[in-house]
């Protein structure tokens, strides 16, 4: 029998001497080889929808570093694109969408045209054939709340206030939007699984701004529905829920969701998370991306504190949010070497 990949084995709850490691947004602008390919693409969406380029970019960090996982190169905003909302990415200023401003705007969204995302599934197929045996392939989507926050505002916002206001002013229309995104996310992730991803991660990057009731309604509830549907179809595929800003609501999530692991963001004390979740809960995280930019002593200290906090607990080493563009490559190398200290002497 083939040996289980380290990431999958940890996601199944197995303790390992050295945690598997990958980094959120590990394919991206901190890599010169990414910037070189990106410079030739017409637009960011074209880049995501060209399987040859997207597969190459997915593999770039795997060629350079010994990560335990590759994450599919795409974006959470391909879902609004497939729902018929115009999406573009402007260099330097992030995503731009035609904002949804009224209840009628939500009714005008099209059916979820999953065929538009066929290049993403082809990318998965290409990556699978090129991936080294121990490396797992992670697929992903944005959680409904986070994706909706871009669809309503039309761009990234510091506090997601346009979507929060819309949800208070038009609760039924907002619920309809969230329901559309739940359905779309289930089909999208299940097609990614059919195409070959071995793990999926749901990113709720902006859950932390929601008051408790709204957090339950727009973040935890929809994520739970996506996970339950996927578990009914494909119980063998592990799911990681990254609910950024879950804070004191994390233990409740770990108790109520059927995810296989929970991603911790930078702000959460890992010792607290370990103490307040069952000993079988698999946790991922949570190095501050700025410690990785800083490097040196500060980085070593943070790595060691995280390693200590998760001793005796199935743990996936990762950042607490995406890697920053200004991160020096050597610091990523130093991080992997230190996390793997037990192994590198051989
Ligand atoms: O021109 C460029 O190179 C665009 C930069 C870029 C990249 C590299 C964007 C635009 N998206 C991506 C890829 C991407 N996005 C990946 C695959 C790469 C990998 O992880 O290795 C993934 C998983 C995402 C997910 C994503 N996109 C999230 C959730 C994760 C997170 O970091 O919180 C979010 C919120 C987005 C929206 C988005 N797309 C791009 C940008 C700059 C943003 C953020 C905008 C904002 O700050 O509001």
Tab-separated table of C-alpha atoms and ligand atoms in Angstrom:
chain	number	residue	atom	x	y	z
A	1	UNK	CA	0.000	0.000	0.000
A	2	UNK	CA	1.155	3.531	-0.688
A	3	UNK	CA	2.270	5.378	2.403
A	4	UNK	CA	-0.169	8.064	3.525
A	5	UNK	CA	0.947	11.617	2.784
A	6	UNK	CA	2.033	13.442	5.986
A	7	UNK	CA	-0.642	16.150	5.655
A	8	UNK	CA	-3.437	13.594	5.198
A	9	UNK	CA	-2.213	11.491	8.067
A	10	UNK	CA	-2.237	14.515	10.426
A	11	UNK	CA	-5.703	15.470	9.173
A	12	UNK	CA	-6.833	11.985	10.184
A	13	UNK	CA	-5.644	12.784	13.709
A	14	UNK	CA	-2.302	11.007	13.756
A	15	UNK	CA	0.451	12.551	15.878
A	16	UNK	CA	3.763	13.009	14.122
A	17	UNK	CA	7.213	13.939	15.354
A	18	UNK	CA	7.470	16.801	12.878
A	19	UNK	CA	4.320	18.649	11.778
A	20	UNK	CA	3.474	18.840	8.078
A	21	UNK	CA	3.948	22.377	6.758
A	22	UNK	CA	2.488	24.552	4.002
A	23	UNK	CA	1.810	28.300	3.868
A	24	UNK	CA	-1.374	30.117	2.985
A	25	UNK	CA	-0.876	31.991	-0.318
A	26	UNK	CA	2.424	30.125	-0.846
A	27	UNK	CA	2.073	30.570	-4.624
A	28	UNK	CA	2.395	34.276	-5.238
A	29	UNK	CA	4.182	37.528	-5.495
A	30	UNK	CA	7.029	36.885	-3.004
A	31	UNK	CA	8.431	34.436	-5.611
A	32	UNK	CA	10.409	35.979	-8.505
A	33	UNK	CA	9.361	33.088	-10.771
A	34	UNK	CA	5.696	33.942	-10.039
A	35	UNK	CA	6.226	37.604	-10.910
A	36	UNK	CA	7.950	36.612	-14.150
A	37	UNK	CA	5.018	34.461	-15.318
A	38	UNK	CA	2.420	36.940	-14.057
A	39	UNK	CA	4.031	39.724	-16.103
A	40	UNK	CA	3.157	37.797	-19.290
A	41	UNK	CA	-0.505	37.133	-18.469
A	42	UNK	CA	-3.184	39.425	-19.877
A	43	UNK	CA	-5.073	39.705	-16.615
A	44	UNK	CA	-5.124	37.953	-13.257
A	45	UNK	CA	-8.314	36.050	-14.154
A	46	UNK	CA	-6.786	34.928	-17.455
A	47	UNK	CA	-3.862	33.721	-15.438
A	48	UNK	CA	-6.193	31.682	-13.178
A	49	UNK	CA	-8.088	30.313	-16.197
A	50	UNK	CA	-5.009	29.206	-18.175
A	51	UNK	CA	-4.333	25.664	-16.894
A	52	UNK	CA	-0.752	25.553	-18.108
A	53	UNK	CA	0.137	28.769	-16.203
A	54	UNK	CA	-1.995	28.063	-13.128
A	55	UNK	CA	-0.497	24.559	-12.813
A	56	UNK	CA	3.017	25.932	-13.169
A	57	UNK	CA	2.398	28.561	-10.469
A	58	UNK	CA	0.873	25.944	-8.143
A	59	UNK	CA	4.050	23.874	-8.521
A	60	UNK	CA	6.562	26.729	-8.162
A	61	UNK	CA	6.701	26.720	-4.342
A	62	UNK	CA	6.894	22.905	-4.372
A	63	UNK	CA	9.984	22.981	-6.591
A	64	UNK	CA	11.669	25.516	-4.352
A	65	UNK	CA	10.689	24.332	-0.865
A	66	UNK	CA	9.872	21.027	0.788
A	67	UNK	CA	6.259	21.790	1.575
A	68	UNK	CA	3.870	18.973	2.432
A	69	UNK	CA	1.090	20.462	0.321
A	70	UNK	CA	0.465	22.424	-2.827
A	71	UNK	CA	-2.550	24.726	-2.898
A	72	UNK	CA	-4.370	25.117	-6.168
A	73	UNK	CA	-3.600	28.466	-7.782
A	74	UNK	CA	-6.904	30.268	-8.297
A	75	UNK	CA	-8.883	32.852	-6.330
A	76	UNK	CA	-11.986	32.889	-4.146
A	77	UNK	CA	-13.559	35.419	-6.557
A	78	UNK	CA	-13.896	32.992	-9.483
A	79	UNK	CA	-17.224	32.016	-7.864
A	80	UNK	CA	-18.836	35.461	-8.357
A	81	UNK	CA	-17.373	35.424	-11.865
A	82	UNK	CA	-19.181	32.134	-12.576
A	83	UNK	CA	-22.372	33.650	-11.094
A	84	UNK	CA	-22.265	36.297	-13.814
A	85	UNK	CA	-20.920	39.221	-11.754
A	86	UNK	CA	-18.157	41.091	-13.580
A	87	UNK	CA	-14.839	40.600	-11.716
A	88	UNK	CA	-11.450	42.070	-12.516
A	89	UNK	CA	-8.171	42.536	-10.683
A	90	UNK	CA	-6.305	45.788	-11.023
A	91	UNK	CA	-2.603	45.696	-10.291
A	92	UNK	CA	-1.931	47.315	-6.957
A	93	UNK	CA	-5.559	47.937	-6.005
A	94	UNK	CA	-6.955	44.416	-5.643
A	95	UNK	CA	-10.245	42.984	-6.930
A	96	UNK	CA	-13.007	45.058	-8.546
A	97	UNK	CA	-16.579	43.785	-8.978
A	98	UNK	CA	-19.843	45.413	-10.072
A	99	UNK	CA	-21.229	45.979	-6.550
A	100	UNK	CA	-24.580	44.400	-5.597
A	101	UNK	CA	-26.473	47.337	-4.114
A	102	UNK	CA	-30.121	46.292	-3.993
A	103	UNK	CA	-32.214	43.180	-3.431
A	104	UNK	CA	-32.963	43.224	-7.188
A	105	UNK	CA	-29.229	43.089	-7.977
A	106	UNK	CA	-29.088	39.767	-6.147
A	107	UNK	CA	-32.020	38.406	-8.161
A	108	UNK	CA	-30.189	39.391	-11.330
A	109	UNK	CA	-27.231	37.079	-10.665
A	110	UNK	CA	-27.135	34.258	-13.185
A	111	UNK	CA	-27.209	30.516	-12.562
A	112	UNK	CA	-23.877	29.142	-11.316
A	113	UNK	CA	-22.056	28.446	-14.577
A	114	UNK	CA	-19.611	25.838	-13.342
A	115	UNK	CA	-18.420	25.148	-16.891
A	116	UNK	CA	-16.748	28.551	-16.783
A	117	UNK	CA	-14.493	27.026	-14.127
A	118	UNK	CA	-13.513	24.044	-16.297
A	119	UNK	CA	-9.936	25.453	-16.615
A	120	UNK	CA	-9.594	25.212	-12.822
A	121	UNK	CA	-10.430	21.500	-12.962
A	122	UNK	CA	-7.963	21.003	-15.786
A	123	UNK	CA	-5.314	22.779	-13.685
A	124	UNK	CA	-5.950	20.283	-10.877
A	125	UNK	CA	-5.506	17.394	-13.296
A	126	UNK	CA	-2.206	18.794	-14.570
A	127	UNK	CA	-0.864	19.472	-11.087
A	128	UNK	CA	-1.770	15.962	-9.915
A	129	UNK	CA	0.347	14.312	-12.575
A	130	UNK	CA	3.388	16.470	-11.699
A	131	UNK	CA	3.214	16.470	-7.895
A	132	UNK	CA	5.844	14.523	-5.886
A	133	UNK	CA	4.233	11.522	-4.109
A	134	UNK	CA	4.339	12.821	-0.505
A	135	UNK	CA	2.821	16.220	-1.392
A	136	UNK	CA	-0.947	16.614	-1.012
A	137	UNK	CA	-3.027	18.883	-3.254
A	138	UNK	CA	-5.365	21.309	-1.472
A	139	UNK	CA	-8.398	22.803	-3.215
A	140	UNK	CA	-10.292	25.722	-1.743
A	141	UNK	CA	-13.116	28.211	-1.851
A	142	UNK	CA	-13.964	31.354	0.060
A	143	UNK	CA	-16.674	30.991	2.686
A	144	UNK	CA	-20.012	32.572	1.696
A	145	UNK	CA	-19.639	35.519	4.099
A	146	UNK	CA	-16.171	36.498	2.826
A	147	UNK	CA	-17.135	36.131	-0.848
A	148	UNK	CA	-20.391	38.064	-0.258
A	149	UNK	CA	-18.424	40.891	1.377
A	150	UNK	CA	-16.623	41.473	-1.972
A	151	UNK	CA	-19.805	40.997	-4.033
A	152	UNK	CA	-21.700	43.666	-2.073
A	153	UNK	CA	-18.880	46.233	-1.723
A	154	UNK	CA	-17.364	45.620	-5.153
A	155	UNK	CA	-13.845	45.667	-3.674
A	156	UNK	CA	-11.889	44.828	-0.534
A	157	UNK	CA	-12.825	46.887	2.526
A	158	UNK	CA	-11.151	47.265	5.930
A	159	UNK	CA	-14.231	46.273	7.939
A	160	UNK	CA	-16.715	44.823	5.413
A	161	UNK	CA	-19.215	47.498	6.446
A	162	UNK	CA	-21.103	47.544	3.104
A	163	UNK	CA	-22.018	43.844	3.461
A	164	UNK	CA	-22.751	44.143	7.184
A	165	UNK	CA	-25.063	47.085	6.532
A	166	UNK	CA	-26.758	45.325	3.612
A	167	UNK	CA	-27.358	42.247	5.791
A	168	UNK	CA	-29.109	44.425	8.416
A	169	UNK	CA	-31.105	46.391	5.847
A	170	UNK	CA	-32.063	43.538	3.501
A	171	UNK	CA	-31.827	40.340	5.561
A	172	UNK	CA	-33.918	38.247	3.160
A	173	UNK	CA	-32.017	39.303	0.064
A	174	UNK	CA	-28.717	38.769	1.876
A	175	UNK	CA	-29.842	35.305	2.951
A	176	UNK	CA	-30.675	34.547	-0.667
A	177	UNK	CA	-27.162	35.579	-1.684
A	178	UNK	CA	-25.612	33.431	1.050
A	179	UNK	CA	-27.782	30.471	-0.024
A	180	UNK	CA	-26.634	30.905	-3.631
A	181	UNK	CA	-23.018	30.933	-2.441
A	182	UNK	CA	-23.524	27.833	-0.279
A	183	UNK	CA	-24.905	25.914	-3.268
A	184	UNK	CA	-22.188	27.204	-5.611
A	185	UNK	CA	-19.425	26.382	-3.106
A	186	UNK	CA	-20.691	22.817	-2.644
A	187	UNK	CA	-20.729	22.169	-6.414
A	188	UNK	CA	-17.409	23.912	-6.933
A	189	UNK	CA	-15.602	21.996	-4.171
A	190	UNK	CA	-17.127	18.700	-5.172
A	191	UNK	CA	-15.947	19.223	-8.765
A	192	UNK	CA	-12.467	20.089	-7.436
A	193	UNK	CA	-12.526	16.781	-5.535
A	194	UNK	CA	-13.646	14.898	-8.663
A	195	UNK	CA	-10.741	16.513	-10.514
A	196	UNK	CA	-8.249	15.285	-7.914
A	197	UNK	CA	-7.799	17.580	-4.904
A	198	UNK	CA	-7.164	15.551	-1.754
A	199	UNK	CA	-8.010	18.150	0.907
A	200	UNK	CA	-10.151	21.286	0.826
A	201	UNK	CA	-9.823	24.476	2.812
A	202	UNK	CA	-12.630	26.976	3.295
A	203	UNK	CA	-11.312	30.526	3.827
A	204	UNK	CA	-13.520	32.814	5.923
A	205	UNK	CA	-10.981	35.614	5.993
A	206	UNK	CA	-13.401	38.290	7.210
A	207	UNK	CA	-15.489	36.387	9.786
A	208	UNK	CA	-13.860	38.315	12.643
A	209	UNK	CA	-15.854	41.520	12.099
A	210	UNK	CA	-19.234	39.885	12.752
A	211	UNK	CA	-21.119	40.256	16.046
A	212	UNK	CA	-21.901	36.888	17.682
A	213	UNK	CA	-25.420	36.399	16.248
A	214	UNK	CA	-24.343	37.405	12.753
A	215	UNK	CA	-21.247	35.230	13.053
A	216	UNK	CA	-23.514	32.236	13.678
A	217	UNK	CA	-25.883	33.169	10.867
A	218	UNK	CA	-23.502	34.253	8.107
A	219	UNK	CA	-20.205	32.541	8.908
A	220	UNK	CA	-20.573	29.356	11.011
A	221	UNK	CA	-23.993	28.266	9.679
A	222	UNK	CA	-23.126	28.455	5.959
A	223	UNK	CA	-19.711	26.814	6.484
A	224	UNK	CA	-21.437	24.022	8.382
A	225	UNK	CA	-23.889	23.463	5.505
A	226	UNK	CA	-21.029	23.245	2.982
A	227	UNK	CA	-19.095	20.805	5.149
A	228	UNK	CA	-22.140	18.604	5.813
A	229	UNK	CA	-22.959	18.374	2.101
A	230	UNK	CA	-19.366	17.478	1.193
A	231	UNK	CA	-19.127	14.937	3.998
A	232	UNK	CA	-22.335	13.291	2.742
A	233	UNK	CA	-20.830	12.986	-0.759
A	234	UNK	CA	-17.133	12.410	-0.089
A	235	UNK	CA	-16.519	11.544	3.582
A	236	UNK	CA	-12.883	10.569	2.911
A	237	UNK	CA	-11.815	14.083	1.864
A	238	UNK	CA	-10.473	16.088	4.835
A	239	UNK	CA	-11.747	19.642	5.246
A	240	UNK	CA	-9.884	22.517	6.924
A	241	UNK	CA	-11.959	25.466	8.153
A	242	UNK	CA	-10.007	28.719	8.419
A	243	UNK	CA	-12.372	31.081	10.197
A	244	UNK	CA	-10.235	34.134	10.693
A	245	UNK	CA	-11.136	36.086	13.819
A	246	UNK	CA	-13.233	33.241	15.309
A	247	UNK	CA	-11.470	34.022	18.590
A	248	UNK	CA	-13.506	32.824	21.609
A	249	UNK	CA	-15.992	31.191	19.214
A	250	UNK	CA	-13.362	28.645	18.102
A	251	UNK	CA	-14.237	25.985	20.738
A	252	UNK	CA	-17.870	26.198	19.689
A	253	UNK	CA	-16.894	25.777	16.011
A	254	UNK	CA	-14.703	22.798	16.850
A	255	UNK	CA	-17.649	21.237	18.696
A	256	UNK	CA	-20.312	21.891	16.099
A	257	UNK	CA	-18.661	21.752	12.657
A	258	UNK	CA	-17.652	18.474	11.032
A	259	UNK	CA	-14.323	19.902	9.773
A	260	UNK	CA	-11.201	17.753	10.119
A	261	UNK	CA	-8.995	20.681	11.164
A	262	UNK	CA	-9.294	24.326	12.191
A	263	UNK	CA	-6.928	27.056	11.034
A	264	UNK	CA	-5.892	29.535	13.722
A	265	UNK	CA	-5.253	33.127	12.765
A	266	UNK	CA	-2.284	35.174	13.926
A	267	UNK	CA	-4.054	36.822	16.865
A	268	UNK	CA	-5.173	33.645	18.639
A	269	UNK	CA	-2.986	32.295	21.442
A	270	UNK	CA	-2.230	28.691	20.408
A	271	UNK	CA	-1.976	27.632	24.070
A	272	UNK	CA	-5.502	28.904	24.624
A	273	UNK	CA	-6.774	27.124	21.506
A	274	UNK	CA	-5.160	23.860	22.618
A	275	UNK	CA	-6.615	24.202	26.131
A	276	UNK	CA	-10.130	24.998	24.901
A	277	UNK	CA	-10.597	22.345	22.206
A	278	UNK	CA	-10.763	18.548	22.580
A	279	UNK	CA	-7.362	16.818	22.500
A	280	UNK	CA	-8.336	15.143	19.212
A	281	UNK	CA	-9.014	18.435	17.369
A	282	UNK	CA	-6.430	18.980	14.629
A	283	UNK	CA	-5.187	22.595	14.556
A	284	UNK	CA	-3.344	24.520	11.841
A	285	UNK	CA	-1.292	27.681	12.210
A	286	UNK	CA	-0.412	30.239	13.235
A	287	UNK	CA	2.899	32.037	12.719
A	288	UNK	CA	2.584	35.793	12.249
A	289	UNK	CA	3.407	36.514	8.569
A	290	UNK	CA	5.392	39.526	9.806
A	291	UNK	CA	7.663	37.283	11.901
A	292	UNK	CA	8.474	35.539	8.632
A	293	UNK	CA	9.295	38.892	7.043
A	294	UNK	CA	11.480	39.807	10.039
A	295	UNK	CA	13.453	36.541	10.132
A	296	UNK	CA	16.400	35.993	12.502
A	297	UNK	CA	15.894	35.660	16.247
A	298	UNK	CA	12.321	36.947	16.168
A	299	UNK	CA	11.341	34.238	13.696
A	300	UNK	CA	13.117	31.453	15.604
A	301	UNK	CA	11.454	32.500	18.861
A	302	UNK	CA	7.978	32.507	17.318
A	303	UNK	CA	8.489	29.133	15.599
A	304	UNK	CA	9.640	27.558	18.850
A	305	UNK	CA	6.717	28.994	20.820
A	306	UNK	CA	4.248	27.577	18.286
A	307	UNK	CA	5.981	24.204	18.185
A	308	UNK	CA	5.856	24.020	21.995
A	309	UNK	CA	2.210	25.054	22.173
A	310	UNK	CA	1.106	22.210	19.879
A	311	UNK	CA	3.270	19.432	21.388
A	312	UNK	CA	1.162	16.317	21.798
A	313	UNK	CA	-1.554	17.646	19.474
A	314	UNK	CA	-1.997	16.816	15.771
A	315	UNK	CA	-0.751	20.062	14.201
A	316	UNK	CA	-0.205	21.461	10.718
A	317	UNK	CA	2.397	24.216	10.691
A	318	UNK	CA	1.222	27.279	8.762
A	319	UNK	CA	0.994	31.042	8.972
A	320	UNK	CA	-1.878	32.798	10.735
A	321	UNK	CA	-2.756	34.497	7.414
A	322	UNK	CA	-1.306	34.687	3.900
A	323	UNK	CA	2.409	35.105	3.249
A	324	UNK	CA	3.354	38.736	2.536
A	325	UNK	CA	4.843	39.873	-0.736
A	326	UNK	CA	7.957	41.311	0.910
A	327	UNK	CA	8.873	37.974	2.553
A	328	UNK	CA	12.506	37.003	1.820
A	329	UNK	CA	12.844	33.527	0.291
A	330	UNK	CA	15.665	32.668	2.742
A	331	UNK	CA	13.287	33.195	5.655
A	332	UNK	CA	10.908	30.600	4.224
A	333	UNK	CA	13.859	28.219	3.920
A	334	UNK	CA	14.882	28.957	7.515
A	335	UNK	CA	11.314	28.347	8.699
A	336	UNK	CA	11.060	24.943	7.044
A	337	UNK	CA	14.499	23.925	8.318
A	338	UNK	CA	13.640	24.884	11.891
A	339	UNK	CA	10.246	23.181	11.867
A	340	UNK	CA	11.931	20.050	10.512
A	341	UNK	CA	14.955	20.261	12.824
A	342	UNK	CA	14.504	16.658	13.910
A	343	UNK	CA	14.840	15.476	10.339
A	344	UNK	CA	17.350	17.763	8.665
A	345	UNK	CA	20.413	16.394	10.440
A	346	UNK	CA	20.100	13.158	8.416
B	1	LIG	O1	-1.650	40.225	-9.406
B	1	LIG	C1	-1.589	39.309	-8.587
B	1	LIG	O2	-0.607	38.539	-8.567
B	1	LIG	C2	-2.784	39.152	-7.684
B	1	LIG	C3	-2.509	38.691	-6.289
B	1	LIG	C4	-3.385	37.498	-5.969
B	1	LIG	C5	-2.970	36.156	-5.814
B	1	LIG	C6	-1.577	35.620	-5.950
B	1	LIG	C7	-4.796	37.512	-5.793
B	1	LIG	C8	-5.699	38.669	-5.903
B	1	LIG	N1	-5.222	36.219	-5.543
B	1	LIG	C9	-4.146	35.359	-5.553
B	1	LIG	C10	-4.190	33.878	-5.402
B	1	LIG	C11	-4.964	33.287	-4.305
B	1	LIG	N2	-5.991	33.888	-3.594
B	1	LIG	C12	-4.825	31.963	-3.805
B	1	LIG	C13	-3.939	30.864	-4.400
B	1	LIG	C14	-2.492	31.025	-4.068
B	1	LIG	C15	-2.007	30.382	-2.814
B	1	LIG	O3	-2.679	30.352	-1.769
B	1	LIG	O4	-0.879	29.901	-2.851
B	1	LIG	C16	-5.728	31.820	-2.728
B	1	LIG	C17	-5.902	30.602	-1.824
B	1	LIG	C18	-6.446	33.042	-2.630
B	1	LIG	C19	-7.532	33.254	-1.668
B	1	LIG	C20	-8.067	34.621	-1.446
B	1	LIG	N3	-8.280	35.617	-2.355
B	1	LIG	C21	-8.570	35.064	-0.190
B	1	LIG	C22	-8.649	34.213	1.057
B	1	LIG	C23	-7.319	34.086	1.715
B	1	LIG	C24	-6.798	35.324	2.417
B	1	LIG	O5	-5.640	35.670	2.115
B	1	LIG	O6	-7.489	35.882	3.256
B	1	LIG	C25	-9.028	36.380	-0.357
B	1	LIG	C26	-9.634	37.273	0.694
B	1	LIG	C27	-8.858	36.725	-1.732
B	1	LIG	C28	-9.263	37.972	-2.419
B	1	LIG	C29	-8.097	38.593	-3.106
B	1	LIG	N4	-7.624	38.165	-4.305
B	1	LIG	C30	-6.517	38.894	-4.670
B	1	LIG	C31	-6.280	39.831	-3.626
B	1	LIG	C32	-5.173	40.857	-3.621
B	1	LIG	C33	-7.253	39.612	-2.644
B	1	LIG	C34	-7.368	40.321	-1.305
B	1	LIG	C35	-8.007	41.653	-1.455
B	1	LIG	C36	-8.256	42.277	-0.105
B	1	LIG	O7	-7.282	42.488	0.645
B	1	LIG	O8	-9.410	42.555	0.213
